Short mmCIF file of C-alpha atoms in Angstrom, two decimals:
data_model
loop_
_atom_site.label_atom_id
_atom_site.label_comp_id
_atom_site.label_asym_id
_atom_site.label_seq_id
_atom_site.Cartn_x
_atom_site.Cartn_y
_atom_site.Cartn_z
CA MET A 1 -54.36 -2.01 25.96
CA ARG A 2 -57.56 -0.08 25.45
CA ILE A 3 -57.23 2.03 22.33
CA LEU A 4 -59.42 4.65 20.63
CA ILE A 5 -59.05 5.30 16.90
CA CYS A 6 -60.05 8.57 15.11
CA GLU A 7 -59.68 8.07 11.38
CA ASP A 8 -61.92 9.34 8.57
CA SER A 9 -61.04 6.58 6.09
CA ALA A 10 -63.41 3.76 6.72
CA LEU A 11 -61.06 1.22 5.07
CA LEU A 12 -58.07 2.27 7.24
CA ARG A 13 -60.16 2.65 10.33
CA GLU A 14 -61.49 -0.90 10.09
CA GLY A 15 -58.11 -2.24 9.07
CA LEU A 16 -56.62 -0.71 12.21
CA VAL A 17 -59.36 -2.16 14.40
CA ARG A 18 -58.75 -5.65 12.95
CA LEU A 19 -54.92 -5.27 13.24
CA LEU A 20 -55.07 -4.16 16.84
CA ASP A 21 -57.57 -6.68 17.82
CA ASP A 22 -55.44 -9.46 16.31
CA ALA A 23 -52.51 -8.20 18.34
CA GLY A 24 -54.48 -8.53 21.54
CA HIS A 25 -55.58 -4.96 22.10
CA GLU A 26 -59.11 -3.74 22.76
CA VAL A 27 -60.40 -1.01 20.44
CA VAL A 28 -62.92 0.84 22.70
CA ALA A 29 -64.08 3.29 20.03
CA ALA A 30 -63.43 3.93 16.33
CA LEU A 31 -64.60 7.41 15.26
CA PRO A 32 -64.73 8.97 11.73
CA ASP A 33 -64.04 12.47 12.96
CA ALA A 34 -63.14 14.38 16.12
CA ALA A 35 -66.58 15.87 16.87
CA ASP A 36 -67.36 13.22 19.62
CA LEU A 37 -63.78 12.62 20.62
CA PRO A 38 -63.82 14.30 24.03
CA GLY A 39 -66.98 12.47 25.07
CA ALA A 40 -65.70 9.15 23.75
CA VAL A 41 -62.52 9.48 25.75
CA GLU A 42 -64.39 10.24 28.91
CA ALA A 43 -66.78 7.33 28.35
CA ALA A 44 -64.38 4.65 27.11
CA GLY A 45 -61.30 5.46 29.06
CA PRO A 46 -58.65 4.55 26.45
CA GLU A 47 -55.00 3.93 27.36
CA LEU A 48 -53.94 5.24 23.91
CA CYS A 49 -55.52 7.35 21.22
CA ILE A 50 -54.63 7.12 17.51
CA LEU A 51 -55.62 10.07 15.42
CA ASP A 52 -55.21 11.18 11.86
CA VAL A 53 -54.09 14.78 11.25
CA ARG A 54 -56.65 15.66 8.52
CA LEU A 55 -60.25 14.99 9.54
CA PRO A 56 -63.72 16.25 8.59
CA PRO A 57 -65.19 18.67 8.00
CA THR A 58 -62.30 20.70 6.42
CA TYR A 59 -59.62 17.92 6.23
CA THR A 60 -56.91 20.33 7.26
CA ASP A 61 -55.70 20.19 10.83
CA GLU A 62 -58.71 18.99 12.89
CA GLY A 63 -56.95 15.87 13.99
CA ILE A 64 -53.76 17.42 15.28
CA ARG A 65 -55.71 20.18 17.02
CA ALA A 66 -57.78 17.47 18.63
CA ALA A 67 -54.57 15.75 19.75
CA LEU A 68 -53.36 19.00 21.34
CA ALA A 69 -56.71 19.41 23.14
CA LEU A 70 -56.53 15.86 24.35
CA ARG A 71 -53.04 16.37 25.79
CA ALA A 72 -54.23 19.51 27.53
CA ALA A 73 -57.28 17.81 28.99
CA HIS A 74 -55.55 14.46 29.75
CA PRO A 75 -51.83 15.04 30.21
CA CYS A 76 -51.19 11.39 31.04
CA LEU A 77 -53.00 9.93 27.96
CA PRO A 78 -50.60 8.66 25.29
CA VAL A 79 -51.37 9.88 21.74
CA LEU A 80 -50.24 8.48 18.44
CA VAL A 81 -50.67 10.77 15.42
CA LEU A 82 -50.77 8.62 12.24
CA SER A 83 -50.94 10.68 9.08
CA GLN A 84 -49.78 11.16 5.49
CA TYR A 85 -48.79 14.74 6.39
CA VAL A 86 -46.65 16.84 8.70
CA GLU A 87 -48.87 19.64 9.98
CA GLU A 88 -46.08 22.15 10.79
CA ARG A 89 -48.28 24.73 12.41
CA TYR A 90 -49.11 22.53 15.38
CA ALA A 91 -46.76 19.56 15.23
CA SER A 92 -43.86 21.32 16.85
CA GLU A 93 -46.03 22.35 19.75
CA LEU A 94 -47.32 18.75 20.08
CA ILE A 95 -43.86 17.23 20.05
CA THR A 96 -42.18 19.61 22.48
CA GLY A 97 -44.99 19.69 25.02
CA GLN A 98 -44.21 18.50 28.42
CA SER A 99 -46.87 15.82 28.55
CA ALA A 100 -47.44 12.09 28.20
CA ALA A 101 -46.07 9.62 25.73
CA LEU A 102 -46.35 10.61 22.06
CA GLY A 103 -46.01 9.12 18.64
CA TYR A 104 -46.00 10.83 15.18
CA LEU A 105 -45.68 8.45 12.32
CA LEU A 106 -46.22 8.88 8.58
CA LYS A 107 -48.53 6.35 7.05
CA ASP A 108 -46.57 5.99 3.89
CA ARG A 109 -43.31 5.20 5.92
CA VAL A 110 -44.90 2.44 7.99
CA ALA A 111 -43.24 -0.32 6.02
CA ASP A 112 -43.74 -3.20 8.42
CA VAL A 113 -46.74 -4.09 10.54
CA ARG A 114 -44.54 -5.36 13.32
CA ASP A 115 -42.79 -2.04 13.53
CA PHE A 116 -46.13 -0.28 13.85
CA LEU A 117 -47.37 -2.61 16.56
CA ASP A 118 -44.06 -2.23 18.38
CA ALA A 119 -44.49 1.55 18.20
CA VAL A 120 -47.98 1.23 19.59
CA ASP A 121 -46.76 -0.87 22.48
CA ARG A 122 -43.84 1.56 23.24
CA ILE A 123 -46.06 4.62 23.18
CA GLY A 124 -48.62 2.90 25.34
CA ALA A 125 -45.81 2.10 27.79
CA GLY A 126 -44.73 5.73 28.05
CA ALA A 127 -42.22 6.21 25.21
CA THR A 128 -41.95 8.95 22.48
CA VAL A 129 -41.76 7.51 19.00
CA LEU A 130 -41.20 9.97 16.13
CA ASP A 131 -40.55 9.28 12.44
CA PRO A 132 -37.25 11.04 11.74
CA GLU A 133 -38.83 12.58 8.62
CA VAL A 134 -41.38 14.28 10.69
CA VAL A 135 -38.87 16.14 12.83
CA ALA A 136 -36.64 16.74 9.80
CA GLN A 137 -39.43 18.58 7.97
CA LEU A 138 -40.15 20.71 11.03
CA LEU A 139 -36.63 21.77 11.75
CA THR A 140 -34.57 21.82 8.53
CA ARG A 141 -34.56 25.65 8.50
CA ARG A 142 -33.51 26.10 12.17
CA ALA A 143 -30.18 27.80 12.78
CA ARG A 144 -27.07 25.86 13.58
CA ASP A 145 -26.85 24.93 17.24
CA GLU A 146 -23.40 25.70 18.68
CA ARG A 147 -23.93 22.98 21.29
CA MET A 148 -23.49 20.38 18.58
CA ALA A 149 -19.79 21.47 18.25
CA ARG A 150 -19.23 20.16 21.74
CA LEU A 151 -19.97 16.56 20.78
CA THR A 152 -17.42 13.94 19.71
CA ASP A 153 -17.90 12.05 16.41
CA ARG A 154 -19.17 8.97 18.32
CA GLU A 155 -21.54 11.09 20.37
CA ARG A 156 -22.87 12.60 17.12
CA THR A 157 -23.49 9.16 15.73
CA VAL A 158 -25.23 8.05 18.94
CA LEU A 159 -27.37 11.19 18.75
CA ALA A 160 -28.28 10.41 15.11
CA LEU A 161 -29.52 6.95 16.18
CA ILE A 162 -31.50 8.53 19.06
CA ALA A 163 -33.15 10.81 16.46
CA GLU A 164 -34.27 7.66 14.63
CA GLY A 165 -35.97 6.57 17.82
CA LYS A 166 -33.63 3.59 18.54
CA SER A 167 -33.42 2.18 21.96
CA ASN A 168 -30.07 1.83 23.84
CA GLN A 169 -29.98 -1.84 22.98
CA ALA A 170 -30.58 -1.12 19.32
CA ILE A 171 -27.83 1.53 19.28
CA ALA A 172 -25.39 -0.91 20.93
CA GLN A 173 -26.16 -3.55 18.30
CA THR A 174 -25.75 -1.09 15.47
CA LEU A 175 -22.43 0.32 16.72
CA PHE A 176 -21.09 -3.06 18.01
CA ILE A 177 -20.54 -1.71 21.54
CA THR A 178 -22.00 -2.50 24.90
CA GLU A 179 -25.13 -0.89 26.32
CA ALA A 180 -23.00 0.42 29.13
CA SER A 181 -20.87 2.34 26.63
CA VAL A 182 -24.09 3.67 24.94
CA GLU A 183 -25.36 4.92 28.24
CA LYS A 184 -22.05 6.75 28.93
CA HIS A 185 -22.16 8.38 25.49
CA ILE A 186 -25.81 9.46 26.03
CA THR A 187 -25.13 10.83 29.49
CA SER A 188 -22.20 12.83 28.09
CA LEU A 189 -24.13 14.22 25.20
CA PHE A 190 -27.09 15.18 27.41
CA GLN A 191 -24.70 17.19 29.55
CA LYS A 192 -23.05 18.86 26.50
CA LEU A 193 -26.43 19.72 25.04
CA ASP A 194 -27.53 21.26 28.38
CA LEU A 195 -30.48 18.88 28.66
CA GLU A 196 -31.69 18.40 32.13
CA GLN A 197 -33.69 15.40 33.28
CA ASP A 198 -37.48 16.06 33.52
CA GLU A 199 -40.22 14.09 35.02
CA HIS A 200 -41.45 12.90 31.69
CA GLY A 201 -38.06 11.60 30.40
CA ASN A 202 -38.21 13.75 27.27
CA ARG A 203 -34.40 14.37 27.00
CA ARG A 204 -34.11 11.89 24.16
CA VAL A 205 -36.77 13.75 22.21
CA LEU A 206 -35.11 17.14 22.94
CA ALA A 207 -31.75 15.81 21.97
CA ALA A 208 -33.23 14.57 18.70
CA LEU A 209 -34.66 17.95 18.02
CA VAL A 210 -31.23 19.53 18.58
CA HIS A 211 -29.66 17.04 16.18
CA LEU A 212 -32.26 17.55 13.42
CA GLY A 213 -32.31 21.30 13.96
CA HIS A 214 -28.63 21.37 13.22
CA ASP A 215 -28.13 22.64 9.69
CA GLN A 216 -27.26 19.40 8.09
CA ASN A 217 -28.90 16.47 6.35
CA PRO A 218 -30.04 14.13 9.09
CA ARG A 219 -29.30 11.17 6.72
CA ALA A 220 -25.64 12.21 6.30
CA THR A 221 -24.53 10.99 9.67
CA GLY A 222 -23.25 7.57 8.70
CA ALA A 223 -26.04 5.91 10.63
CA PRO A 224 -27.91 3.15 8.76
CA GLN A 225 -31.29 4.07 7.36
CA ASN A 226 -34.01 1.51 6.66
CA GLY A 227 -36.89 3.79 5.76
CA ALA A 228 -39.20 2.52 8.48
CA PRO A 229 -40.23 4.46 11.55
CA ARG A 230 -38.96 3.23 14.85
#
């Protein structure tokens, strides 16, 4: 996969270049800031862009604003925001936008290189991969959603695992049930949460937002936690 990196830390930027090269990807550009990002995207034609949130010159929100601009200009371009911070002002807009594949991972919670590379592959293939902590920080103050009362205990557990970014296969393995049963639970909870299918397949993300927006601790669901983003 052709990947563009926008990261101000020279050490991390070069580390990502080496890591992605070793994994068989092609890093087509590695930028220290977002100033030349639009031109680099046009010239290099990346299939995935990885951006930090806080970039020069102010080190506040340049990166995530650049990600929003990229998604507006190139709706089909997958974007991975990799940061130490959750930029609340723009992150919700980025996550809920009806656009291409997206990832938002916290650097300090990437505990395994294999998990990171798996997330890169999944985002490049069209998936949305969010660290549960990112969404939890954005939505802990949202009001209770009465739609959650419609779900059974098992559907709530499946929804909690969706919020962690787990695939149907991973949910089935966690709950010791078949993938067919997982699919039935997911179909049911989508219907109960009034989530219609859209062309981008974002119902899993929207369901996760409902779950994490419910006035509860997202870690109090009984679902296993391993501390690593999926």
